[in-house]
């Protein structure tokens, strides 16, 4: 008899965005005429930049010629891309990285989901709440979560609530933790941490021998000067933090797939006897067994982002989505809702009106305005009573959706 991994039975039946898809599909079947505007999953709508397409095509052409054809690529990714990442994403911030500290991958989602594999099963994991569900669910699948209590919290995890009451800034954990997932600019609340607030976490991790898993997938959306773009801007963060970045949201790679993860050589973990091991080497060891790299044309496409033209084009993409964010924020404020995020992030986090629960508000918007968002509770128990709207839509749809919501009476 084949036994399943019973940890999977501890998961909610559906991944949040799959659940939304099911509900929208059902609604659309029953209401084929409805012009539904999707502002749920943070999926981009603008095409890839021209500079990206040019390099993408170039890469494809090279694969068709005997002289330039490529088989398996280097495990960590091609140096031509890693070099650009180091020189253009990190050096301007005063951060020096070694070529062996950057790992090109097919997404920040798989990397943030897989990273827990290199840590002991007894590691205590802390997550902000609400949180990108991948961090929680990957640890549940691995067996670190235990049962879910009636508040919707896994008893094996440490939850750090982020709500209106604390301005969405998580408090340091009250009990010792080993792994801390932080995502800034935050998904889903759209809020950011200042340098001082982030430094508090780095200090905590240094004092408590913890590792911070820092998801910076939305870094390109930071507009305010003094907000840190990388955790390594904080002194000695390389001793305690792994950083995840992605080309999905800044350059429209959600369907193309390319990202990278930085694992500094300073990072150390221990075996049960207290012997130190390099986390960089462990992550490399994992990926040599489980991964054969991102395709050559896709890495070429990602290289295109770093050309002068590519840099201009991605700035324009971000500007476009941030204009939508401003429209959403303003429209929702105008109808009297409490609105967060949307300033340094493409996500707008709304307190639902009249204490409606998240799914109730979801149903209301779907049924009455044909607008889809994401119920806050889908990101964790502290998300109950909140709702996320993404700015990743066309300007036209954003305006239309806001007009429809503004015409509702709550
Ligand atoms: C989201 O909507 O939270 C994101 O699109 C999910 C993701 O990037 O995987």
mmCIF file of C-alpha atoms and ligand atoms in Angstrom:
data_model
loop_
_atom_site.group_PDB
_atom_site.id
_atom_site.type_symbol
_atom_site.label_atom_id
_atom_site.label_comp_id
_atom_site.label_asym_id
_atom_site.label_seq_id
_atom_site.Cartn_x
_atom_site.Cartn_y
_atom_site.Cartn_z
ATOM 1 C CA UNK A 1 0.000 0.000 0.000
ATOM 2 C CA UNK A 2 1.406 3.359 -0.968
ATOM 3 C CA UNK A 3 1.416 5.801 1.910
ATOM 4 C CA UNK A 4 0.991 9.460 1.250
ATOM 5 C CA UNK A 5 2.822 12.284 2.975
ATOM 6 C CA UNK A 6 0.148 12.963 5.563
ATOM 7 C CA UNK A 7 1.454 16.465 6.159
ATOM 8 C CA UNK A 8 -0.451 17.367 2.999
ATOM 9 C CA UNK A 9 -3.668 16.574 4.842
ATOM 10 C CA UNK A 10 -2.881 19.412 7.221
ATOM 11 C CA UNK A 11 -3.058 21.965 4.421
ATOM 12 C CA UNK A 12 -6.181 23.929 3.636
ATOM 13 C CA UNK A 13 -7.900 22.095 0.781
ATOM 14 C CA UNK A 14 -6.929 24.721 -1.803
ATOM 15 C CA UNK A 15 -4.064 27.140 -2.406
ATOM 16 C CA UNK A 16 -5.662 30.588 -2.007
ATOM 17 C CA UNK A 17 -5.319 31.638 -5.645
ATOM 18 C CA UNK A 18 -6.629 28.271 -6.869
ATOM 19 C CA UNK A 19 -9.637 28.718 -4.570
ATOM 20 C CA UNK A 20 -10.296 32.160 -6.041
ATOM 21 C CA UNK A 21 -10.005 30.775 -9.579
ATOM 22 C CA UNK A 22 -12.586 28.090 -8.758
ATOM 23 C CA UNK A 23 -15.033 30.606 -7.352
ATOM 24 C CA UNK A 24 -14.597 33.027 -10.247
ATOM 25 C CA UNK A 25 -14.942 30.232 -12.787
ATOM 26 C CA UNK A 26 -18.184 29.099 -11.145
ATOM 27 C CA UNK A 27 -19.492 32.675 -11.130
ATOM 28 C CA UNK A 28 -18.496 33.191 -14.744
ATOM 29 C CA UNK A 29 -20.262 29.943 -15.790
ATOM 30 C CA UNK A 30 -23.447 31.108 -14.091
ATOM 31 C CA UNK A 31 -23.063 34.641 -15.452
ATOM 32 C CA UNK A 32 -21.466 34.297 -18.895
ATOM 33 C CA UNK A 33 -22.182 37.935 -19.756
ATOM 34 C CA UNK A 34 -20.375 39.351 -16.724
ATOM 35 C CA UNK A 35 -17.258 41.379 -17.521
ATOM 36 C CA UNK A 36 -15.169 40.239 -14.574
ATOM 37 C CA UNK A 37 -12.068 42.290 -13.746
ATOM 38 C CA UNK A 38 -9.407 40.262 -11.969
ATOM 39 C CA UNK A 39 -7.427 42.053 -9.304
ATOM 40 C CA UNK A 40 -6.756 38.989 -7.216
ATOM 41 C CA UNK A 41 -3.482 37.260 -7.999
ATOM 42 C CA UNK A 42 -0.578 39.639 -8.544
ATOM 43 C CA UNK A 43 -0.079 38.758 -12.180
ATOM 44 C CA UNK A 44 1.308 41.348 -14.573
ATOM 45 C CA UNK A 45 -0.594 42.467 -17.674
ATOM 46 C CA UNK A 46 1.958 44.442 -19.723
ATOM 47 C CA UNK A 47 4.074 42.612 -22.336
ATOM 48 C CA UNK A 48 7.783 41.923 -21.882
ATOM 49 C CA UNK A 49 10.070 44.902 -22.554
ATOM 50 C CA UNK A 50 11.543 45.186 -26.063
ATOM 51 C CA UNK A 51 15.105 44.869 -24.764
ATOM 52 C CA UNK A 52 14.104 41.587 -23.137
ATOM 53 C CA UNK A 53 12.442 40.219 -26.272
ATOM 54 C CA UNK A 54 15.505 41.095 -28.358
ATOM 55 C CA UNK A 55 17.833 39.104 -26.102
ATOM 56 C CA UNK A 56 15.260 36.320 -25.750
ATOM 57 C CA UNK A 57 15.133 35.907 -29.561
ATOM 58 C CA UNK A 58 18.886 36.117 -29.791
ATOM 59 C CA UNK A 59 19.126 33.293 -27.236
ATOM 60 C CA UNK A 60 16.629 31.175 -29.181
ATOM 61 C CA UNK A 61 18.539 31.740 -32.434
ATOM 62 C CA UNK A 62 21.773 30.684 -30.770
ATOM 63 C CA UNK A 63 20.126 27.429 -29.678
ATOM 64 C CA UNK A 64 19.407 26.675 -33.360
ATOM 65 C CA UNK A 65 23.035 26.962 -34.524
ATOM 66 C CA UNK A 66 25.631 24.232 -33.998
ATOM 67 C CA UNK A 67 28.319 26.817 -33.099
ATOM 68 C CA UNK A 68 26.307 28.512 -30.384
ATOM 69 C CA UNK A 69 24.007 25.728 -29.191
ATOM 70 C CA UNK A 70 23.978 25.173 -25.393
ATOM 71 C CA UNK A 71 23.159 22.038 -23.451
ATOM 72 C CA UNK A 72 22.987 22.060 -19.666
ATOM 73 C CA UNK A 73 24.020 25.417 -18.293
ATOM 74 C CA UNK A 74 25.981 26.155 -15.118
ATOM 75 C CA UNK A 75 24.011 25.143 -12.013
ATOM 76 C CA UNK A 76 24.112 28.614 -10.486
ATOM 77 C CA UNK A 77 23.208 30.350 -13.731
ATOM 78 C CA UNK A 78 25.278 31.968 -16.492
ATOM 79 C CA UNK A 79 27.977 34.389 -15.402
ATOM 80 C CA UNK A 80 26.717 36.967 -17.931
ATOM 81 C CA UNK A 81 23.493 37.264 -15.921
ATOM 82 C CA UNK A 82 24.982 36.895 -12.445
ATOM 83 C CA UNK A 83 27.546 39.586 -13.315
ATOM 84 C CA UNK A 84 24.754 42.011 -14.235
ATOM 85 C CA UNK A 85 22.863 41.196 -11.039
ATOM 86 C CA UNK A 86 25.914 41.842 -8.879
ATOM 87 C CA UNK A 87 27.014 44.991 -10.691
ATOM 88 C CA UNK A 88 23.646 46.605 -11.308
ATOM 89 C CA UNK A 89 21.332 45.434 -8.517
ATOM 90 C CA UNK A 90 23.768 45.310 -5.594
ATOM 91 C CA UNK A 91 26.928 47.367 -6.225
ATOM 92 C CA UNK A 92 24.988 50.658 -6.503
ATOM 93 C CA UNK A 93 23.657 49.904 -2.993
ATOM 94 C CA UNK A 94 27.224 49.474 -1.747
ATOM 95 C CA UNK A 95 26.810 45.683 -1.494
ATOM 96 C CA UNK A 96 29.563 43.443 -2.835
ATOM 97 C CA UNK A 97 28.658 39.887 -3.746
ATOM 98 C CA UNK A 98 30.737 36.999 -4.980
ATOM 99 C CA UNK A 99 29.642 35.268 -8.185
ATOM 100 C CA UNK A 100 29.113 32.072 -6.180
ATOM 101 C CA UNK A 101 26.632 33.757 -3.852
ATOM 102 C CA UNK A 102 23.952 34.314 -6.518
ATOM 103 C CA UNK A 103 21.744 31.451 -7.712
ATOM 104 C CA UNK A 104 19.566 32.035 -10.773
ATOM 105 C CA UNK A 105 16.286 30.137 -10.547
ATOM 106 C CA UNK A 106 12.867 29.852 -12.133
ATOM 107 C CA UNK A 107 11.089 31.834 -9.451
ATOM 108 C CA UNK A 108 11.035 33.334 -5.982
ATOM 109 C CA UNK A 109 7.995 31.157 -5.263
ATOM 110 C CA UNK A 110 9.870 27.853 -5.698
ATOM 111 C CA UNK A 111 12.965 29.239 -3.966
ATOM 112 C CA UNK A 112 11.096 30.534 -0.921
ATOM 113 C CA UNK A 113 9.200 27.243 -0.874
ATOM 114 C CA UNK A 114 12.297 25.054 -1.235
ATOM 115 C CA UNK A 115 14.763 26.871 1.012
ATOM 116 C CA UNK A 116 13.362 25.210 4.144
ATOM 117 C CA UNK A 117 14.759 21.864 2.897
ATOM 118 C CA UNK A 118 18.287 22.798 3.948
ATOM 119 C CA UNK A 119 17.207 23.428 7.552
ATOM 120 C CA UNK A 120 16.541 20.922 10.326
ATOM 121 C CA UNK A 121 13.035 19.600 10.689
ATOM 122 C CA UNK A 122 12.915 20.866 14.284
ATOM 123 C CA UNK A 123 13.683 24.440 13.291
ATOM 124 C CA UNK A 124 11.181 26.867 14.759
ATOM 125 C CA UNK A 125 9.693 28.974 12.001
ATOM 126 C CA UNK A 126 8.276 32.484 12.424
ATOM 127 C CA UNK A 127 6.030 34.120 9.867
ATOM 128 C CA UNK A 128 4.386 37.502 9.758
ATOM 129 C CA UNK A 129 0.613 37.224 9.718
ATOM 130 C CA UNK A 130 -0.865 37.853 7.132
ATOM 131 C CA UNK A 131 1.787 36.245 4.954
ATOM 132 C CA UNK A 132 2.489 34.928 1.457
ATOM 133 C CA UNK A 133 1.061 31.394 1.906
ATOM 134 C CA UNK A 134 4.038 29.628 0.302
ATOM 135 C CA UNK A 135 6.243 30.151 3.378
ATOM 136 C CA UNK A 136 3.704 28.527 5.664
ATOM 137 C CA UNK A 137 2.548 25.750 3.375
ATOM 138 C CA UNK A 138 6.039 24.583 2.367
ATOM 139 C CA UNK A 139 6.865 24.157 6.055
ATOM 140 C CA UNK A 140 3.597 22.313 6.674
ATOM 141 C CA UNK A 141 4.369 19.916 3.815
ATOM 142 C CA UNK A 142 7.785 19.298 5.361
ATOM 143 C CA UNK A 143 6.240 18.518 8.750
ATOM 144 C CA UNK A 144 7.102 21.629 10.756
ATOM 145 C CA UNK A 145 3.598 22.948 11.282
ATOM 146 C CA UNK A 146 1.606 20.571 13.433
ATOM 147 C CA UNK A 147 -2.165 20.904 13.593
ATOM 148 C CA UNK A 148 -4.158 24.014 12.839
ATOM 149 C CA UNK A 149 -5.938 25.502 15.832
ATOM 150 C CA UNK A 150 -9.399 27.011 15.721
ATOM 151 C CA UNK A 151 -7.974 30.459 14.955
ATOM 152 C CA UNK A 152 -6.454 29.069 11.769
ATOM 153 C CA UNK A 153 -2.886 29.002 13.123
ATOM 154 C CA UNK A 154 -0.582 26.008 12.856
ATOM 155 C CA UNK A 155 0.504 25.266 16.385
ATOM 156 C CA UNK A 156 4.119 24.548 15.395
ATOM 157 C CA UNK A 157 4.664 27.970 13.798
ATOM 158 C CA UNK A 158 5.228 31.335 15.442
ATOM 159 C CA UNK A 159 2.885 34.011 14.084
ATOM 160 C CA UNK A 160 3.822 37.684 14.175
ATOM 161 C CA UNK A 161 0.589 39.636 13.701
ATOM 162 C CA UNK A 162 0.624 42.682 11.426
ATOM 163 C CA UNK A 163 -2.586 44.648 11.721
ATOM 164 C CA UNK A 164 -3.858 48.217 11.931
ATOM 165 C CA UNK A 165 -3.137 48.063 15.680
ATOM 166 C CA UNK A 166 0.638 47.834 15.182
ATOM 167 C CA UNK A 167 0.800 49.734 11.872
ATOM 168 C CA UNK A 168 1.548 46.394 10.199
ATOM 169 C CA UNK A 169 5.017 46.297 11.782
ATOM 170 C CA UNK A 170 5.727 42.882 13.314
ATOM 171 C CA UNK A 171 7.008 42.697 16.894
ATOM 172 C CA UNK A 172 10.087 40.602 17.581
ATOM 173 C CA UNK A 173 9.147 37.054 18.630
ATOM 174 C CA UNK A 174 8.616 36.462 22.347
ATOM 175 C CA UNK A 175 10.026 32.938 22.183
ATOM 176 C CA UNK A 176 13.235 31.916 20.350
ATOM 177 C CA UNK A 177 12.867 31.162 16.637
ATOM 178 C CA UNK A 178 15.335 29.774 14.081
ATOM 179 C CA UNK A 179 13.926 30.844 10.738
ATOM 180 C CA UNK A 180 12.118 34.120 10.094
ATOM 181 C CA UNK A 181 10.358 34.846 6.817
ATOM 182 C CA UNK A 182 10.165 38.559 6.043
ATOM 183 C CA UNK A 183 8.803 39.992 2.799
ATOM 184 C CA UNK A 184 9.353 43.707 2.103
ATOM 185 C CA UNK A 185 7.742 45.553 0.396
ATOM 186 C CA UNK A 186 5.192 43.286 1.955
ATOM 187 C CA UNK A 187 2.890 40.905 0.220
ATOM 188 C CA UNK A 188 0.003 41.185 1.025
ATOM 189 C CA UNK A 189 -0.178 44.409 3.095
ATOM 190 C CA UNK A 190 1.901 46.568 0.738
ATOM 191 C CA UNK A 191 3.728 48.089 3.725
ATOM 192 C CA UNK A 192 7.497 48.565 4.080
ATOM 193 C CA UNK A 193 10.095 48.545 6.849
ATOM 194 C CA UNK A 194 12.389 51.474 7.444
ATOM 195 C CA UNK A 195 16.117 50.927 7.787
ATOM 196 C CA UNK A 196 15.849 51.076 11.591
ATOM 197 C CA UNK A 197 12.971 48.617 11.671
ATOM 198 C CA UNK A 198 14.828 46.164 9.437
ATOM 199 C CA UNK A 199 18.038 46.609 11.456
ATOM 200 C CA UNK A 200 16.090 45.483 14.531
ATOM 201 C CA UNK A 201 15.443 42.162 12.814
ATOM 202 C CA UNK A 202 19.038 41.744 11.688
ATOM 203 C CA UNK A 203 20.214 42.400 15.252
ATOM 204 C CA UNK A 204 17.660 39.955 16.608
ATOM 205 C CA UNK A 205 18.855 37.281 14.178
ATOM 206 C CA UNK A 206 22.486 37.895 15.078
ATOM 207 C CA UNK A 207 21.799 37.726 18.797
ATOM 208 C CA UNK A 208 19.607 34.630 18.542
ATOM 209 C CA UNK A 209 21.451 32.673 15.826
ATOM 210 C CA UNK A 210 18.426 32.862 13.562
ATOM 211 C CA UNK A 211 18.318 33.114 9.794
ATOM 212 C CA UNK A 212 16.111 35.649 8.013
ATOM 213 C CA UNK A 213 14.584 34.534 4.728
ATOM 214 C CA UNK A 214 14.062 37.900 3.088
ATOM 215 C CA UNK A 215 11.721 38.019 0.105
ATOM 216 C CA UNK A 216 12.417 41.193 -1.874
ATOM 217 C CA UNK A 217 10.339 40.284 -4.938
ATOM 218 C CA UNK A 218 8.672 43.734 -4.905
ATOM 219 C CA UNK A 219 11.828 45.805 -4.363
ATOM 220 C CA UNK A 220 11.421 47.625 -7.705
ATOM 221 C CA UNK A 221 8.229 49.233 -6.386
ATOM 222 C CA UNK A 222 9.965 51.168 -3.622
ATOM 223 C CA UNK A 223 9.480 54.870 -4.314
ATOM 224 C CA UNK A 224 10.689 56.450 -1.094
ATOM 225 C CA UNK A 225 14.403 57.167 -0.903
ATOM 226 C CA UNK A 226 15.214 55.910 2.579
ATOM 227 C CA UNK A 227 13.494 52.519 2.405
ATOM 228 C CA UNK A 228 16.056 49.689 2.135
ATOM 229 C CA UNK A 229 15.930 47.783 -1.159
ATOM 230 C CA UNK A 230 18.023 44.901 0.058
ATOM 231 C CA UNK A 231 18.462 43.466 3.525
ATOM 232 C CA UNK A 232 22.214 43.570 2.904
ATOM 233 C CA UNK A 233 22.046 47.366 3.193
ATOM 234 C CA UNK A 234 21.856 46.642 6.906
ATOM 235 C CA UNK A 235 25.212 46.158 8.547
ATOM 236 C CA UNK A 236 26.257 42.519 8.990
ATOM 237 C CA UNK A 237 23.036 41.201 7.444
ATOM 238 C CA UNK A 238 25.135 38.874 5.287
ATOM 239 C CA UNK A 239 25.774 36.841 8.428
ATOM 240 C CA UNK A 240 22.074 36.165 8.962
ATOM 241 C CA UNK A 241 20.021 36.635 5.787
ATOM 242 C CA UNK A 242 19.170 34.942 2.512
ATOM 243 C CA UNK A 243 17.547 37.257 -0.042
ATOM 244 C CA UNK A 244 15.104 36.296 -2.796
ATOM 245 C CA UNK A 245 14.458 38.451 -5.826
ATOM 246 C CA UNK A 246 12.441 37.987 -8.958
ATOM 247 C CA UNK A 247 12.070 39.353 -12.483
ATOM 248 C CA UNK A 248 8.337 38.567 -12.400
ATOM 249 C CA UNK A 249 7.053 41.814 -11.009
ATOM 250 C CA UNK A 250 9.602 44.349 -12.248
ATOM 251 C CA UNK A 251 9.983 43.018 -15.799
ATOM 252 C CA UNK A 252 6.837 40.988 -16.418
ATOM 253 C CA UNK A 253 8.406 37.510 -16.127
ATOM 254 C CA UNK A 254 5.455 35.785 -14.382
ATOM 255 C CA UNK A 255 4.979 33.588 -17.449
ATOM 256 C CA UNK A 256 8.628 33.536 -18.526
ATOM 257 C CA UNK A 257 10.071 32.475 -15.145
ATOM 258 C CA UNK A 258 13.368 33.810 -13.897
ATOM 259 C CA UNK A 259 14.501 34.946 -10.463
ATOM 260 C CA UNK A 260 17.512 34.691 -8.209
ATOM 261 C CA UNK A 261 18.447 33.982 -4.634
ATOM 262 C CA UNK A 262 21.462 35.340 -2.765
ATOM 263 C CA UNK A 263 23.033 33.012 -0.207
ATOM 264 C CA UNK A 264 26.093 34.755 1.288
ATOM 265 C CA UNK A 265 29.122 32.655 2.134
ATOM 266 C CA UNK A 266 29.107 34.039 5.687
ATOM 267 C CA UNK A 267 25.904 32.121 6.484
ATOM 268 C CA UNK A 268 26.403 29.206 8.804
ATOM 269 C CA UNK A 269 24.057 26.514 10.139
ATOM 270 C CA UNK A 270 24.864 23.745 12.611
ATOM 271 C CA UNK A 271 24.375 19.990 12.853
ATOM 272 C CA UNK A 272 23.009 18.433 16.032
ATOM 273 C CA UNK A 273 26.548 18.114 17.410
ATOM 274 C CA UNK A 274 27.128 21.834 16.921
ATOM 275 C CA UNK A 275 29.468 21.571 13.927
ATOM 276 C CA UNK A 276 29.177 24.530 11.534
ATOM 277 C CA UNK A 277 28.227 24.182 7.852
ATOM 278 C CA UNK A 278 28.008 26.678 5.001
ATOM 279 C CA UNK A 279 24.415 27.349 3.950
ATOM 280 C CA UNK A 280 25.704 28.477 0.561
ATOM 281 C CA UNK A 281 27.248 25.037 0.028
ATOM 282 C CA UNK A 282 24.122 23.251 1.247
ATOM 283 C CA UNK A 283 21.880 25.226 -1.112
ATOM 284 C CA UNK A 284 24.282 24.540 -3.976
ATOM 285 C CA UNK A 285 24.307 20.843 -3.028
ATOM 286 C CA UNK A 286 20.531 20.759 -3.081
ATOM 287 C CA UNK A 287 20.218 22.380 -6.448
ATOM 288 C CA UNK A 288 22.837 20.224 -8.163
ATOM 289 C CA UNK A 289 20.640 17.246 -7.327
ATOM 290 C CA UNK A 290 17.226 18.794 -7.962
ATOM 291 C CA UNK A 291 17.690 21.497 -10.575
ATOM 292 C CA UNK A 292 19.311 21.899 -13.971
ATOM 293 C CA UNK A 293 19.050 25.628 -14.296
ATOM 294 C CA UNK A 294 16.918 28.146 -16.137
ATOM 295 C CA UNK A 295 16.906 27.820 -19.925
ATOM 296 C CA UNK A 296 19.577 29.746 -21.826
ATOM 297 C CA UNK A 297 17.135 31.951 -23.806
ATOM 298 C CA UNK A 298 15.342 32.933 -20.595
ATOM 299 C CA UNK A 299 18.609 33.910 -18.912
ATOM 300 C CA UNK A 300 19.464 35.911 -22.046
ATOM 301 C CA UNK A 301 16.047 37.560 -21.793
ATOM 302 C CA UNK A 302 16.768 38.457 -18.168
ATOM 303 C CA UNK A 303 20.106 39.921 -19.215
ATOM 304 C CA UNK A 304 18.156 42.271 -21.501
ATOM 305 C CA UNK A 305 16.642 43.902 -18.415
ATOM 306 C CA UNK A 306 20.069 45.283 -17.505
ATOM 307 C CA UNK A 307 20.717 47.088 -20.811
ATOM 308 C CA UNK A 308 20.194 50.832 -20.796
ATOM 309 C CA UNK A 309 16.993 50.427 -22.777
ATOM 310 C CA UNK A 310 15.829 47.564 -20.556
ATOM 311 C CA UNK A 311 16.347 49.641 -17.410
ATOM 312 C CA UNK A 312 14.265 52.455 -18.879
ATOM 313 C CA UNK A 313 11.538 50.058 -19.926
ATOM 314 C CA UNK A 314 11.212 48.390 -16.543
ATOM 315 C CA UNK A 315 11.066 51.775 -14.831
ATOM 316 C CA UNK A 316 8.161 52.599 -17.114
ATOM 317 C CA UNK A 317 6.418 49.304 -16.255
ATOM 318 C CA UNK A 318 6.719 50.050 -12.553
ATOM 319 C CA UNK A 319 5.501 53.614 -13.100
ATOM 320 C CA UNK A 320 2.485 52.294 -14.994
ATOM 321 C CA UNK A 321 1.458 49.878 -12.256
ATOM 322 C CA UNK A 322 2.139 52.458 -9.554
ATOM 323 C CA UNK A 323 -0.229 54.853 -11.284
ATOM 324 C CA UNK A 324 -2.874 52.136 -10.949
ATOM 325 C CA UNK A 325 -1.919 51.738 -7.295
ATOM 326 C CA UNK A 326 -2.434 55.467 -6.720
ATOM 327 C CA UNK A 327 -5.839 55.337 -8.410
ATOM 328 C CA UNK A 328 -6.928 52.372 -6.290
ATOM 329 C CA UNK A 329 -5.679 53.973 -3.079
ATOM 330 C CA UNK A 330 -7.344 57.282 -3.817
ATOM 331 C CA UNK A 331 -10.656 55.750 -4.927
ATOM 332 C CA UNK A 332 -10.915 53.510 -1.877
ATOM 333 C CA UNK A 333 -10.008 56.346 0.474
ATOM 334 C CA UNK A 334 -12.607 58.531 -1.184
ATOM 335 C CA UNK A 335 -15.368 56.091 -0.286
ATOM 336 C CA UNK A 336 -14.184 56.116 3.303
ATOM 337 C CA UNK A 337 -12.260 52.866 3.565
ATOM 338 C CA UNK A 338 -9.041 52.462 5.561
ATOM 339 C CA UNK A 339 -6.361 51.819 2.967
ATOM 340 C CA UNK A 340 -2.735 50.690 3.401
ATOM 341 C CA UNK A 341 0.132 49.982 1.008
ATOM 342 C CA UNK A 342 0.113 51.156 -2.582
ATOM 343 C CA UNK A 343 2.899 53.698 -1.997
ATOM 344 C CA UNK A 344 5.992 51.491 -2.237
ATOM 345 C CA UNK A 345 4.179 48.439 -3.462
ATOM 346 C CA UNK A 346 1.711 47.261 -6.111
ATOM 347 C CA UNK A 347 -0.598 45.882 -3.418
ATOM 348 C CA UNK A 348 -3.347 47.829 -1.696
ATOM 349 C CA UNK A 349 -4.598 46.426 1.591
ATOM 350 C CA UNK A 350 -8.069 47.504 2.604
ATOM 351 C CA UNK A 351 -9.969 47.160 5.843
ATOM 352 C CA UNK A 352 -13.337 45.742 4.880
ATOM 353 C CA UNK A 353 -16.292 48.047 5.604
ATOM 354 C CA UNK A 354 -18.772 47.356 8.417
ATOM 355 C CA UNK A 355 -16.651 44.561 9.871
ATOM 356 C CA UNK A 356 -17.524 42.352 6.933
ATOM 357 C CA UNK A 357 -15.406 39.235 6.841
ATOM 358 C CA UNK A 358 -12.933 38.862 3.995
ATOM 359 C CA UNK A 359 -14.879 36.291 1.991
ATOM 360 C CA UNK A 360 -18.133 38.176 2.451
ATOM 361 C CA UNK A 361 -16.467 41.245 0.947
ATOM 362 C CA UNK A 362 -15.003 39.082 -1.825
ATOM 363 C CA UNK A 363 -18.499 37.782 -2.701
ATOM 364 C CA UNK A 364 -19.988 41.273 -2.580
ATOM 365 C CA UNK A 365 -17.392 42.675 -4.991
ATOM 366 C CA UNK A 366 -17.651 39.683 -7.316
ATOM 367 C CA UNK A 367 -21.445 39.647 -7.386
ATOM 368 C CA UNK A 368 -22.185 43.355 -7.340
ATOM 369 C CA UNK A 369 -19.176 44.885 -9.104
ATOM 370 C CA UNK A 370 -17.713 41.906 -10.993
ATOM 371 C CA UNK A 371 -14.348 42.731 -9.461
ATOM 372 C CA UNK A 372 -12.079 40.031 -8.036
ATOM 373 C CA UNK A 373 -9.666 40.705 -5.199
ATOM 374 C CA UNK A 374 -8.041 38.492 -2.588
ATOM 375 C CA UNK A 375 -9.673 37.929 0.811
ATOM 376 C CA UNK A 376 -7.179 38.894 3.500
ATOM 377 C CA UNK A 377 -7.873 35.783 5.542
ATOM 378 C CA UNK A 378 -6.377 33.740 2.697
ATOM 379 C CA UNK A 379 -3.020 35.105 3.864
ATOM 380 C CA UNK A 380 -3.499 34.099 7.488
ATOM 381 C CA UNK A 381 -5.796 34.644 10.464
ATOM 382 C CA UNK A 382 -4.691 38.259 11.033
ATOM 383 C CA UNK A 383 -5.795 38.997 7.462
ATOM 384 C CA UNK A 384 -9.425 38.428 8.430
ATOM 385 C CA UNK A 385 -11.393 41.614 7.905
ATOM 386 C CA UNK A 386 -8.986 42.836 5.211
ATOM 387 C CA UNK A 387 -8.893 42.588 1.450
ATOM 388 C CA UNK A 388 -6.070 42.881 -1.101
ATOM 389 C CA UNK A 389 -6.348 44.567 -4.489
ATOM 390 C CA UNK A 390 -3.480 44.389 -6.963
ATOM 391 C CA UNK A 391 -2.353 47.208 -9.221
ATOM 392 C CA UNK A 392 -1.215 44.730 -11.888
ATOM 393 C CA UNK A 393 -3.980 45.440 -14.330
ATOM 394 C CA UNK A 394 -4.486 47.769 -17.233
ATOM 395 C CA UNK A 395 -5.162 51.418 -16.457
ATOM 396 C CA UNK A 396 -8.560 51.088 -18.148
ATOM 397 C CA UNK A 397 -9.613 48.085 -16.073
ATOM 398 C CA UNK A 398 -8.295 49.681 -12.900
ATOM 399 C CA UNK A 399 -10.379 52.798 -13.475
ATOM 400 C CA UNK A 400 -13.428 50.736 -14.432
ATOM 401 C CA UNK A 401 -13.100 48.499 -11.353
ATOM 402 C CA UNK A 402 -12.720 51.462 -9.020
ATOM 403 C CA UNK A 403 -15.743 53.169 -10.490
ATOM 404 C CA UNK A 404 -17.813 50.023 -10.020
ATOM 405 C CA UNK A 405 -16.720 49.585 -6.392
ATOM 406 C CA UNK A 406 -17.268 53.279 -5.670
ATOM 407 C CA UNK A 407 -20.857 52.972 -6.845
ATOM 408 C CA UNK A 408 -21.662 50.216 -4.352
ATOM 409 C CA UNK A 409 -23.264 51.043 -1.068
ATOM 410 C CA UNK A 410 -21.837 49.152 1.865
HETATM 411 C C1 LIG B 1 0.385 37.076 -5.244
HETATM 412 O O1 LIG B 1 -0.616 37.434 -5.834
HETATM 413 O O2 LIG B 1 0.478 37.068 -4.014
HETATM 414 C C2 LIG B 1 1.533 36.666 -6.079
HETATM 415 O O3 LIG B 1 1.280 36.831 -7.409
HETATM 416 C C3 LIG B 1 1.833 35.293 -5.874
HETATM 417 C C4 LIG B 1 3.145 34.944 -6.471
HETATM 418 O O4 LIG B 1 3.938 35.796 -6.850
HETATM 419 O O5 LIG B 1 3.381 33.752 -6.521
#
